[in-house]
Coordinates of C-alpha atoms in Angstrom, one line a residue:
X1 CA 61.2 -47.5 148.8
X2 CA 64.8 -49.1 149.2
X3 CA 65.8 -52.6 148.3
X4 CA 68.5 -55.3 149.0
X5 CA 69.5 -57.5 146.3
X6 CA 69.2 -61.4 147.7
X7 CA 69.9 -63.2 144.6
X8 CA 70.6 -63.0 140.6
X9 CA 68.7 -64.7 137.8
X10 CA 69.3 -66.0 134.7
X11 CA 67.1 -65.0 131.7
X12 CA 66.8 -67.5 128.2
X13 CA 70.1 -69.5 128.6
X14 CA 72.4 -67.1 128.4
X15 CA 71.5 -63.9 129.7
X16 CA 71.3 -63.0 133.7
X17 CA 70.1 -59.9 135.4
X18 CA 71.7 -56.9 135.0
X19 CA 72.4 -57.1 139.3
X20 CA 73.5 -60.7 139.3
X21 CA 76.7 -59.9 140.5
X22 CA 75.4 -57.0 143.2
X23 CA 73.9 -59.5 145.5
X24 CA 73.8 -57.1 148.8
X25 CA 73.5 -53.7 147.7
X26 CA 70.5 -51.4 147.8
X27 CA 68.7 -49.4 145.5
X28 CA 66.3 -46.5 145.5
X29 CA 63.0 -48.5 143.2
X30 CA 59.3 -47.5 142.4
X31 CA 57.0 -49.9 141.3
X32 CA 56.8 -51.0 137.8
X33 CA 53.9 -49.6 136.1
X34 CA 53.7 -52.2 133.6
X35 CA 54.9 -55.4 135.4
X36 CA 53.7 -55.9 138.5
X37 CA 56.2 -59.0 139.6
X38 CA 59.3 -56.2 138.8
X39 CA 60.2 -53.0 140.6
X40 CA 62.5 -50.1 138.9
X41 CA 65.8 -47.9 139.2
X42 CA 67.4 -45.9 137.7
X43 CA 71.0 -46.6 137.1
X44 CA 74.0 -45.3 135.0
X45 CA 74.9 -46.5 131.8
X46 CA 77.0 -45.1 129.3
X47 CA 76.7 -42.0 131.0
X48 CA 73.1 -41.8 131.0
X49 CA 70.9 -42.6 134.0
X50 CA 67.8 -45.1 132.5
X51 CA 65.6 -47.0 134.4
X52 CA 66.5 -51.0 135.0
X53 CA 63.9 -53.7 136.1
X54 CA 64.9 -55.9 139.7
X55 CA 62.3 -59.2 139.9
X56 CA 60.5 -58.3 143.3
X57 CA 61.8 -61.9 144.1
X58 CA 65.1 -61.1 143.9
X59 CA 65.2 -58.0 146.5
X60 CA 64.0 -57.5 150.4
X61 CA 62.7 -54.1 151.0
X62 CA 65.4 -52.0 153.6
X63 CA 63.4 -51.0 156.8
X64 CA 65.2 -47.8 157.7
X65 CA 65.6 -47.9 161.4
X66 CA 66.7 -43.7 161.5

């Protein structure tokens, strides 16, 4: 499944979503297995691709109109 980012969220007080400031781009996700309000991706960091958690509020799913 593909999603759009539509909005950022802050965590605690300080911390925000590791996509806050992708609002508009897509992703490649699965459903998480654990929560089931988040969906995952797997992103680079440091050089290594790890999985990353986007709030299912957050995102629209792409239709692909190909």
């Amino acid at each position: 499944m593909r999603v759009r980012i539509t909005r950022g969220r802050q965590l605690l007080s300080i911390a925000g979503m590791w996509y806050n400031d992708r609002i508009g781009e897509e992703f490649d996700v699965i459903d998480d297995p654990i929560h089931e309000d988040m969906l995952v991706t797997k992103q680079e960091y440091k050089g290594e691709m790890i999985d990353h958690n986007i709030f299912k509020d957050d995102c629209e799913i792409v239709i692909n109109t190909d």
